[in-house]
Amino acid sequence: MSVDTVIEVKNLSFRYAGERKQALKDLSFTVGRGEFLCIIGPNGAGKSSLCNALVGLIPSYFSGAKKGGVSVLGQDTEGTSVANLASKIGLVFQNPFNQISYTTSTVEEELAYGLCNIGAPRDEMRRRVKEIAETIRVGGLLRKNPLELSGGQIQRVAIGSTLIMRPSILVLDECTTQLDPLGSEEVFDIVKRLNKDGITVVMVDHDMERVARCADRVLVMNDGQLLAIDTPRAIFNGIFQSHGVDMPEYARFGAAMSGAGMYGGPALLTEREAINAGKAAIAV
Amino acid sequence: MSKQNKIKTKKTSSYIPLDSPIDRMHPMVKIYGVLCLGIGCAAFPFLWLSYAVVAFLFCVAWRAKLLGRFSKFIIAFAVPITCMLLIIQGLYSPKNVTVLADFGFARLGLEGVVYAFKTVGTLLVFLGGFYLMTTTTYPGKLVTAMQDAGLNSKAGYLVLASLNVVPQIQRRIAVIQEAQTARGVEVEGTMSTRFKAFLPIIGPTVMSSLVDVQERGMTLETRGFGVKDVRPTSFVALYLTPGEKAAKKVLVAFLIVCVLFAVFWALRPVLGLGV
Amino acid sequence: MRIEIRDLRHTYPTGEEALKGVSFTIEGVTPVAVVGQNGSGKTTLVKHFNRILSPTSGAVLIDGVETTKQSTAKWSKRVGYVFQNPDDQLFLNSVRKEFEFGPERVGVPAADIQKRLPEIAELCGLGDKLDSHTFDLTATQKKFCAIGSVMMMDPDVIIFDEPTCGQDVEGSRRLSEIIGHLEKRGKLCVTISHDMKFVAANFPRVVALCHGRVLIDGDSREVFAKPELLKKSFVSPPPISRVSLGMGFEKPAFSVDELVETMKARRRKMA
Amino acid sequence: MGKNKKSFIQGIKDQFSVKAIVLIPIAVGINLVGGMLASNLKLPIFLDMIGTIVSAALAGPWVAALVGLLTNIFLALVSNPVYLPYSVVSVGVALVVGFMMRAGLFKKIWGVVIIWLASTVVSAALAGSVTYFVFGGATGATGSSLLTVTLIAATQEILGSIFASSMIENLIDRAIAFAIAYVILKYIPKRLRSQYSLDGTDDFAEDPDGSPA
């Protein structure tokens, strides 16, 4: 893990206007540069609210009572406009159809939309669109209408139009939930590669096998609270099962083998690890 | 909204992509065209000018490869309204003095007939021009041109998003209709059965659309929509050719001449130039 | 219960051929899962079961009756369909009203509706939420509200489209419970799913579609024992099955416990 | 609205938050698909102002007025430019509905009846004016044109006939539109509505358990 902190959340609490329940309860944690952090927890745990707070939509877009604060790259999100923050931290959410601007007729225009709004010169736009199109692998789709793309393709365009603002942190709120396995894989591949290239990733995900495989650290939430934040091996050792948090099948397998006295190592996180541990157990 | 009809097709814009000089023309010239020709004809006191401009519009339609559609549109509009106005104004206008024909139950008056043809002529110029502009201009290009000319970017968003959001809501309503019939909502049968189907289908459409509003607003916020003190730029570049610049000047000149003539004509008695 | 699909073909008005001759029969009440990548024709197929779609050629027969014989609304008494997105179904201002809506439409007597209501609410985990606004529910609860509102119509067949999409552990567990309950009550459950963990745990029969044709149809253990064939439809066996196959076992395991038991047996044999 | 008095223009500007701006195209879409659904179900009415009413209730009269304007622009684009001048009618009706809702009339059934009657009269007056002053008496594009001509022939009175035919056309349609919008608005939960209110913070100051645990 990096020593360099890019996000610092300090005693963050939030309650939406008109609601009684606290959506976020006294959260504190930091995210390091280049880290891959996964947020897990049952539906209604406050994962989306946390994402909205990270990018500054809470409190500027959602009215409510906020305590504590979030700072991104040293800047307090409160008092900074969301548009300004977009060049530091980008958000991609679940429904791809809600992430296109509905004002453009081609993918390239869609990618450039954010730049148009901040008044970027045209040459700069063209250069960045070309660069981003390569990153998100939509080179062949640039002239297509975004509304005619498949879910996975639109989701990649959504990531692209976020990346075009050159954020160094990407927040993904269940961005593959509504996609089929193939589309989901396409999107996830890109996220993984971006992380390798140095972008910090904060991702909400329900696919525990994937979380176990990819996360540097896992943040567990329930009922608006932060239960734990640690490495996947530490999180998936069975402690949090009672909090509505699923375990990856491999970790569950490891735990069951330990119970039967066939395995004594750390939590299993990948298919490879599980197969090897299993083979070792029956080779005895 | 009393005149609103149902939309039969799934078309969401009247733009017909055809490669023609009119299609390639800068949208601003077309906007100038509709406004200058329309207002000029409306102001001009004689009715021949409108019909001359309509003839010119037919030439434009031919260049735009839209002669067939344009003729159809003009006839479909002109014939019924001319008939109706001849009855309403020709027979019943209080201004009627000169009687052209006497049908017994009513008299056809010259003033009313002239008024009817003047109205139809002006409307044909306006609506015909508008029709040609929208069928030959891609909506995105039109809005870009208007934004270049100083239109607020929020207004541009509203026009384009309205055009683009409709097909998506249409798809959604189709799914909702399926979902509700699967819950026992009958969409065929007696009038009261069909009436009862309206709410279960429009209800989820409205509700889910309102939920979408939230996320779409977030998207726009994060993408710098409506940032203060910044002049938005556009991805697609539009330039006026020298010919188009000249065309704009000619159109404005046409408008000025028409208006000046109209003022002159109206002031004739005052100026002592009576006929 | 018998659903017979006879050389079913469906071509959309756009010219897209979604089903290119599908034939199979579902008999009894054993839950069936339909799997395959997007565009394989899963949804098009099941939408024929209650005549949301009509065959371009071929036929679907429910207990010997062609589906085209009556409207979807009429079929809703016998064939229930839960759509993927609950927002497409829900619009009333309480869970109770949503539950009563369907059966009222098809003329179920009020007394019967009230009798069914508490049991189904309990099954769906909405027992204490009956008077909540559907908007105040979490994504999981909304989904179960939609499921419950279809179960309230007491159909003989229930079709689920991607029921685990966006669900958490709790939701998936409750769903398994409902599927078990339906089978016990003699109802057939047909599910479209991408979630192979869920399919393996709940569906003894799996039909995999690929490009509008049946790729494999059979016992789930046999189907998941052929990862190479399944790849054609971008389906991969659930993680634990992959582990057991990777360890060299012939039959794919469907649960962790099962695999551990098999391993114990192997160790005993070797010892 | 609000304790401190704002200027009229500022008041209008405040109604156009990003949320309201995103709502507008969607409300336009609802207007249009409402009309389409009515025709698909073969109902003899238009029902194409549900989006306008909902947006008036959520985001105020000026947002609703824009919804009305854009709905007509859209119709002019896709179906017939004749709709363009009638934008005046949509805007006028939206303002009447919006301001009467602001005054709290939509909460009671009798209030809804008043809004219905007022909006019908306003729309008939405006539509009649457009028909008379722009089109000289009839557009020839709608069924009411024939009605107008018949009335003129019977009464010899041009303006009155145009107004009367417009009233007849609108009265029933608006009644059903308002009834449906009334039900839908009842179903929209407060949580969603409070996202639009200009004084959303006031809303929750009343809440008892204010501080985080």
JSON list of N, CA, C and O in Angstrom, two decimals, chain B residues 142-177:
[
{"chain": "B", "resi": 142, "resn": "LEU", "atom": "N", "xyz": [-28.02, 22.18, -35.44]},
{"chain": "B", "resi": 142, "resn": "LEU", "atom": "CA", "xyz": [-28.83, 23.39, -35.29]},
{"chain": "B", "resi": 142, "resn": "LEU", "atom": "C", "xyz": [-28.56, 24.03, -33.94]},
{"chain": "B", "resi": 142, "resn": "LEU", "atom": "O", "xyz": [-28.34, 25.24, -33.83]},
{"chain": "B", "resi": 143, "resn": "VAL", "atom": "N", "xyz": [-28.56, 23.21, -32.89]},
{"chain": "B", "resi": 143, "resn": "VAL", "atom": "CA", "xyz": [-28.35, 23.74, -31.55]},
{"chain": "B", "resi": 143, "resn": "VAL", "atom": "C", "xyz": [-26.93, 24.27, -31.40]},
{"chain": "B", "resi": 143, "resn": "VAL", "atom": "O", "xyz": [-26.72, 25.34, -30.83]},
{"chain": "B", "resi": 144, "resn": "THR", "atom": "N", "xyz": [-25.95, 23.56, -31.98]},
{"chain": "B", "resi": 144, "resn": "THR", "atom": "CA", "xyz": [-24.57, 24.05, -31.92]},
{"chain": "B", "resi": 144, "resn": "THR", "atom": "C", "xyz": [-24.48, 25.43, -32.56]},
{"chain": "B", "resi": 144, "resn": "THR", "atom": "O", "xyz": [-23.88, 26.35, -32.00]},
{"chain": "B", "resi": 145, "resn": "ALA", "atom": "N", "xyz": [-25.13, 25.58, -33.72]},
{"chain": "B", "resi": 145, "resn": "ALA", "atom": "CA", "xyz": [-25.09, 26.87, -34.40]},
{"chain": "B", "resi": 145, "resn": "ALA", "atom": "C", "xyz": [-25.72, 27.94, -33.54]},
{"chain": "B", "resi": 145, "resn": "ALA", "atom": "O", "xyz": [-25.21, 29.06, -33.44]},
{"chain": "B", "resi": 146, "resn": "MET", "atom": "N", "xyz": [-26.83, 27.59, -32.89]},
{"chain": "B", "resi": 146, "resn": "MET", "atom": "CA", "xyz": [-27.50, 28.59, -32.06]},
{"chain": "B", "resi": 146, "resn": "MET", "atom": "C", "xyz": [-26.66, 28.93, -30.84]},
{"chain": "B", "resi": 146, "resn": "MET", "atom": "O", "xyz": [-26.66, 30.07, -30.39]},
{"chain": "B", "resi": 147, "resn": "GLN", "atom": "N", "xyz": [-25.95, 27.92, -30.32]},
{"chain": "B", "resi": 147, "resn": "GLN", "atom": "CA", "xyz": [-25.10, 28.21, -29.17]},
{"chain": "B", "resi": 147, "resn": "GLN", "atom": "C", "xyz": [-23.92, 29.10, -29.57]},
{"chain": "B", "resi": 147, "resn": "GLN", "atom": "O", "xyz": [-23.53, 29.99, -28.84]},
{"chain": "B", "resi": 148, "resn": "ASP", "atom": "N", "xyz": [-23.39, 28.82, -30.76]},
{"chain": "B", "resi": 148, "resn": "ASP", "atom": "CA", "xyz": [-22.32, 29.68, -31.26]},
{"chain": "B", "resi": 148, "resn": "ASP", "atom": "C", "xyz": [-22.81, 31.12, -31.35]},
{"chain": "B", "resi": 148, "resn": "ASP", "atom": "O", "xyz": [-22.05, 32.08, -31.16]},
{"chain": "B", "resi": 149, "resn": "ALA", "atom": "N", "xyz": [-24.11, 31.27, -31.67]},
{"chain": "B", "resi": 149, "resn": "ALA", "atom": "CA", "xyz": [-24.67, 32.61, -31.83]},
{"chain": "B", "resi": 149, "resn": "ALA", "atom": "C", "xyz": [-25.11, 33.19, -30.49]},
{"chain": "B", "resi": 149, "resn": "ALA", "atom": "O", "xyz": [-25.71, 34.26, -30.44]},
{"chain": "B", "resi": 150, "resn": "GLY", "atom": "N", "xyz": [-24.84, 32.46, -29.40]},
{"chain": "B", "resi": 150, "resn": "GLY", "atom": "CA", "xyz": [-25.10, 33.04, -28.09]},
{"chain": "B", "resi": 150, "resn": "GLY", "atom": "C", "xyz": [-26.25, 32.41, -27.31]},
{"chain": "B", "resi": 150, "resn": "GLY", "atom": "O", "xyz": [-26.60, 32.86, -26.24]},
{"chain": "B", "resi": 151, "resn": "LEU", "atom": "N", "xyz": [-26.85, 31.32, -27.84]},
{"chain": "B", "resi": 151, "resn": "LEU", "atom": "CA", "xyz": [-27.93, 30.66, -27.10]},
{"chain": "B", "resi": 151, "resn": "LEU", "atom": "C", "xyz": [-27.35, 30.05, -25.82]},
{"chain": "B", "resi": 151, "resn": "LEU", "atom": "O", "xyz": [-26.28, 29.45, -25.84]},
{"chain": "B", "resi": 152, "resn": "ASN", "atom": "N", "xyz": [-28.06, 30.21, -24.74]},
{"chain": "B", "resi": 152, "resn": "ASN", "atom": "CA", "xyz": [-27.67, 29.64, -23.46]},
{"chain": "B", "resi": 152, "resn": "ASN", "atom": "C", "xyz": [-27.51, 28.12, -23.58]},
{"chain": "B", "resi": 152, "resn": "ASN", "atom": "O", "xyz": [-28.33, 27.45, -24.19]},
{"chain": "B", "resi": 153, "resn": "SER", "atom": "N", "xyz": [-26.44, 27.59, -22.97]},
{"chain": "B", "resi": 153, "resn": "SER", "atom": "CA", "xyz": [-26.19, 26.16, -23.13]},
{"chain": "B", "resi": 153, "resn": "SER", "atom": "C", "xyz": [-27.26, 25.33, -22.43]},
{"chain": "B", "resi": 153, "resn": "SER", "atom": "O", "xyz": [-27.54, 24.20, -22.82]},
{"chain": "B", "resi": 154, "resn": "LYS", "atom": "N", "xyz": [-27.89, 25.89, -21.40]},
{"chain": "B", "resi": 154, "resn": "LYS", "atom": "CA", "xyz": [-28.97, 25.16, -20.75]},
{"chain": "B", "resi": 154, "resn": "LYS", "atom": "C", "xyz": [-30.16, 25.01, -21.70]},
{"chain": "B", "resi": 154, "resn": "LYS", "atom": "O", "xyz": [-30.79, 23.96, -21.77]},
{"chain": "B", "resi": 155, "resn": "ALA", "atom": "N", "xyz": [-30.44, 26.07, -22.45]},
{"chain": "B", "resi": 155, "resn": "ALA", "atom": "CA", "xyz": [-31.54, 26.00, -23.42]},
{"chain": "B", "resi": 155, "resn": "ALA", "atom": "C", "xyz": [-31.21, 24.96, -24.48]},
{"chain": "B", "resi": 155, "resn": "ALA", "atom": "O", "xyz": [-32.07, 24.17, -24.89]},
{"chain": "B", "resi": 156, "resn": "GLY", "atom": "N", "xyz": [-29.96, 24.93, -24.90]},
{"chain": "B", "resi": 156, "resn": "GLY", "atom": "CA", "xyz": [-29.54, 23.94, -25.89]},
{"chain": "B", "resi": 156, "resn": "GLY", "atom": "C", "xyz": [-29.73, 22.54, -25.34]},
{"chain": "B", "resi": 156, "resn": "GLY", "atom": "O", "xyz": [-30.24, 21.65, -26.03]},
{"chain": "B", "resi": 157, "resn": "TYR", "atom": "N", "xyz": [-29.36, 22.35, -24.09]},
{"chain": "B", "resi": 157, "resn": "TYR", "atom": "CA", "xyz": [-29.54, 21.04, -23.46]},
{"chain": "B", "resi": 157, "resn": "TYR", "atom": "C", "xyz": [-31.00, 20.63, -23.49]},
{"chain": "B", "resi": 157, "resn": "TYR", "atom": "O", "xyz": [-31.34, 19.51, -23.85]},
{"chain": "B", "resi": 158, "resn": "LEU", "atom": "N", "xyz": [-31.88, 21.58, -23.13]},
{"chain": "B", "resi": 158, "resn": "LEU", "atom": "CA", "xyz": [-33.31, 21.25, -23.04]},
{"chain": "B", "resi": 158, "resn": "LEU", "atom": "C", "xyz": [-33.86, 20.77, -24.37]},
{"chain": "B", "resi": 158, "resn": "LEU", "atom": "O", "xyz": [-34.59, 19.78, -24.43]},
{"chain": "B", "resi": 159, "resn": "VAL", "atom": "N", "xyz": [-33.49, 21.45, -25.44]},
{"chain": "B", "resi": 159, "resn": "VAL", "atom": "CA", "xyz": [-34.02, 21.07, -26.74]},
{"chain": "B", "resi": 159, "resn": "VAL", "atom": "C", "xyz": [-33.51, 19.68, -27.14]},
{"chain": "B", "resi": 159, "resn": "VAL", "atom": "O", "xyz": [-34.29, 18.78, -27.46]},
{"chain": "B", "resi": 160, "resn": "LEU", "atom": "N", "xyz": [-32.20, 19.48, -27.05]},
{"chain": "B", "resi": 160, "resn": "LEU", "atom": "CA", "xyz": [-31.63, 18.21, -27.50]},
{"chain": "B", "resi": 160, "resn": "LEU", "atom": "C", "xyz": [-32.05, 17.06, -26.60]},
{"chain": "B", "resi": 160, "resn": "LEU", "atom": "O", "xyz": [-32.39, 15.97, -27.07]},
{"chain": "B", "resi": 161, "resn": "ALA", "atom": "N", "xyz": [-32.04, 17.30, -25.29]},
{"chain": "B", "resi": 161, "resn": "ALA", "atom": "CA", "xyz": [-32.40, 16.21, -24.39]},
{"chain": "B", "resi": 161, "resn": "ALA", "atom": "C", "xyz": [-33.86, 15.83, -24.58]},
{"chain": "B", "resi": 161, "resn": "ALA", "atom": "O", "xyz": [-34.21, 14.65, -24.51]},
{"chain": "B", "resi": 162, "resn": "SER", "atom": "N", "xyz": [-34.72, 16.81, -24.84]},
{"chain": "B", "resi": 162, "resn": "SER", "atom": "CA", "xyz": [-36.13, 16.47, -25.07]},
{"chain": "B", "resi": 162, "resn": "SER", "atom": "C", "xyz": [-36.25, 15.57, -26.30]},
{"chain": "B", "resi": 162, "resn": "SER", "atom": "O", "xyz": [-37.01, 14.60, -26.30]},
{"chain": "B", "resi": 163, "resn": "LEU", "atom": "N", "xyz": [-35.49, 15.90, -27.34]},
{"chain": "B", "resi": 163, "resn": "LEU", "atom": "CA", "xyz": [-35.56, 15.08, -28.55]},
{"chain": "B", "resi": 163, "resn": "LEU", "atom": "C", "xyz": [-35.04, 13.67, -28.29]},
{"chain": "B", "resi": 163, "resn": "LEU", "atom": "O", "xyz": [-35.60, 12.69, -28.77]},
{"chain": "B", "resi": 164, "resn": "ASN", "atom": "N", "xyz": [-33.97, 13.56, -27.51]},
{"chain": "B", "resi": 164, "resn": "ASN", "atom": "CA", "xyz": [-33.32, 12.26, -27.35]},
{"chain": "B", "resi": 164, "resn": "ASN", "atom": "C", "xyz": [-33.94, 11.38, -26.29]},
{"chain": "B", "resi": 164, "resn": "ASN", "atom": "O", "xyz": [-33.75, 10.17, -26.28]},
{"chain": "B", "resi": 165, "resn": "VAL", "atom": "N", "xyz": [-34.66, 12.01, -25.35]},
{"chain": "B", "resi": 165, "resn": "VAL", "atom": "CA", "xyz": [-35.17, 11.24, -24.24]},
{"chain": "B", "resi": 165, "resn": "VAL", "atom": "C", "xyz": [-36.44, 10.48, -24.63]},
{"chain": "B", "resi": 165, "resn": "VAL", "atom": "O", "xyz": [-36.75, 9.44, -24.08]},
{"chain": "B", "resi": 166, "resn": "VAL", "atom": "N", "xyz": [-37.14, 11.00, -25.63]},
{"chain": "B", "resi": 166, "resn": "VAL", "atom": "CA", "xyz": [-38.42, 10.40, -25.98]},
{"chain": "B", "resi": 166, "resn": "VAL", "atom": "C", "xyz": [-38.32, 8.93, -26.42]},
{"chain": "B", "resi": 166, "resn": "VAL", "atom": "O", "xyz": [-39.05, 8.09, -25.92]},
{"chain": "B", "resi": 167, "resn": "PRO", "atom": "N", "xyz": [-37.40, 8.61, -27.35]},
{"chain": "B", "resi": 167, "resn": "PRO", "atom": "CA", "xyz": [-37.34, 7.20, -27.74]},
{"chain": "B", "resi": 167, "resn": "PRO", "atom": "C", "xyz": [-37.06, 6.29, -26.55]},
{"chain": "B", "resi": 167, "resn": "PRO", "atom": "O", "xyz": [-37.56, 5.17, -26.49]},
{"chain": "B", "resi": 168, "resn": "GLN", "atom": "N", "xyz": [-36.27, 6.78, -25.61]},
{"chain": "B", "resi": 168, "resn": "GLN", "atom": "CA", "xyz": [-35.95, 5.95, -24.46]},
{"chain": "B", "resi": 168, "resn": "GLN", "atom": "C", "xyz": [-37.19, 5.73, -23.59]},
{"chain": "B", "resi": 168, "resn": "GLN", "atom": "O", "xyz": [-37.45, 4.62, -23.13]},
{"chain": "B", "resi": 169, "resn": "ILE", "atom": "N", "xyz": [-37.98, 6.78, -23.39]},
{"chain": "B", "resi": 169, "resn": "ILE", "atom": "CA", "xyz": [-39.22, 6.62, -22.61]},
{"chain": "B", "resi": 169, "resn": "ILE", "atom": "C", "xyz": [-40.19, 5.72, -23.37]},
{"chain": "B", "resi": 169, "resn": "ILE", "atom": "O", "xyz": [-40.90, 4.93, -22.77]},
{"chain": "B", "resi": 170, "resn": "GLN", "atom": "N", "xyz": [-40.18, 5.82, -24.68]},
{"chain": "B", "resi": 170, "resn": "GLN", "atom": "CA", "xyz": [-41.05, 4.95, -25.48]},
{"chain": "B", "resi": 170, "resn": "GLN", "atom": "C", "xyz": [-40.70, 3.48, -25.27]},
{"chain": "B", "resi": 170, "resn": "GLN", "atom": "O", "xyz": [-41.58, 2.65, -25.09]},
{"chain": "B", "resi": 171, "resn": "ARG", "atom": "N", "xyz": [-39.41, 3.19, -25.29]},
{"chain": "B", "resi": 171, "resn": "ARG", "atom": "CA", "xyz": [-38.99, 1.80, -25.07]},
{"chain": "B", "resi": 171, "resn": "ARG", "atom": "C", "xyz": [-39.42, 1.35, -23.69]},
{"chain": "B", "resi": 171, "resn": "ARG", "atom": "O", "xyz": [-39.90, 0.24, -23.49]},
{"chain": "B", "resi": 172, "resn": "ARG", "atom": "N", "xyz": [-39.23, 2.25, -22.73]},
{"chain": "B", "resi": 172, "resn": "ARG", "atom": "CA", "xyz": [-39.57, 1.92, -21.36]},
{"chain": "B", "resi": 172, "resn": "ARG", "atom": "C", "xyz": [-41.06, 1.64, -21.22]},
{"chain": "B", "resi": 172, "resn": "ARG", "atom": "O", "xyz": [-41.46, 0.69, -20.56]},
{"chain": "B", "resi": 173, "resn": "ILE", "atom": "N", "xyz": [-41.88, 2.47, -21.85]},
{"chain": "B", "resi": 173, "resn": "ILE", "atom": "CA", "xyz": [-43.33, 2.31, -21.71]},
{"chain": "B", "resi": 173, "resn": "ILE", "atom": "C", "xyz": [-43.76, 0.99, -22.34]},
{"chain": "B", "resi": 173, "resn": "ILE", "atom": "O", "xyz": [-44.69, 0.34, -21.88]},
{"chain": "B", "resi": 174, "resn": "ALA", "atom": "N", "xyz": [-43.04, 0.55, -23.37]},
{"chain": "B", "resi": 174, "resn": "ALA", "atom": "CA", "xyz": [-43.37, -0.73, -23.99]},
{"chain": "B", "resi": 174, "resn": "ALA", "atom": "C", "xyz": [-43.12, -1.86, -22.99]},
{"chain": "B", "resi": 174, "resn": "ALA", "atom": "O", "xyz": [-43.93, -2.78, -22.85]},
{"chain": "B", "resi": 175, "resn": "VAL", "atom": "N", "xyz": [-41.99, -1.79, -22.27]},
{"chain": "B", "resi": 175, "resn": "VAL", "atom": "CA", "xyz": [-41.69, -2.82, -21.27]},
{"chain": "B", "resi": 175, "resn": "VAL", "atom": "C", "xyz": [-42.72, -2.78, -20.14]},
{"chain": "B", "resi": 175, "resn": "VAL", "atom": "O", "xyz": [-43.21, -3.81, -19.69]},
{"chain": "B", "resi": 176, "resn": "ILE", "atom": "N", "xyz": [-43.06, -1.57, -19.71]},
{"chain": "B", "resi": 176, "resn": "ILE", "atom": "CA", "xyz": [-44.03, -1.44, -18.61]},
{"chain": "B", "resi": 176, "resn": "ILE", "atom": "C", "xyz": [-45.38, -2.01, -19.03]},
{"chain": "B", "resi": 176, "resn": "ILE", "atom": "O", "xyz": [-46.04, -2.70, -18.25]},
{"chain": "B", "resi": 177, "resn": "GLN", "atom": "N", "xyz": [-45.75, -1.76, -20.27]},
{"chain": "B", "resi": 177, "resn": "GLN", "atom": "CA", "xyz": [-47.02, -2.31, -20.73]},
{"chain": "B", "resi": 177, "resn": "GLN", "atom": "C", "xyz": [-46.99, -3.84, -20.67]},
{"chain": "B", "resi": 177, "resn": "GLN", "atom": "O", "xyz": [-47.95, -4.47, -20.22]}
]
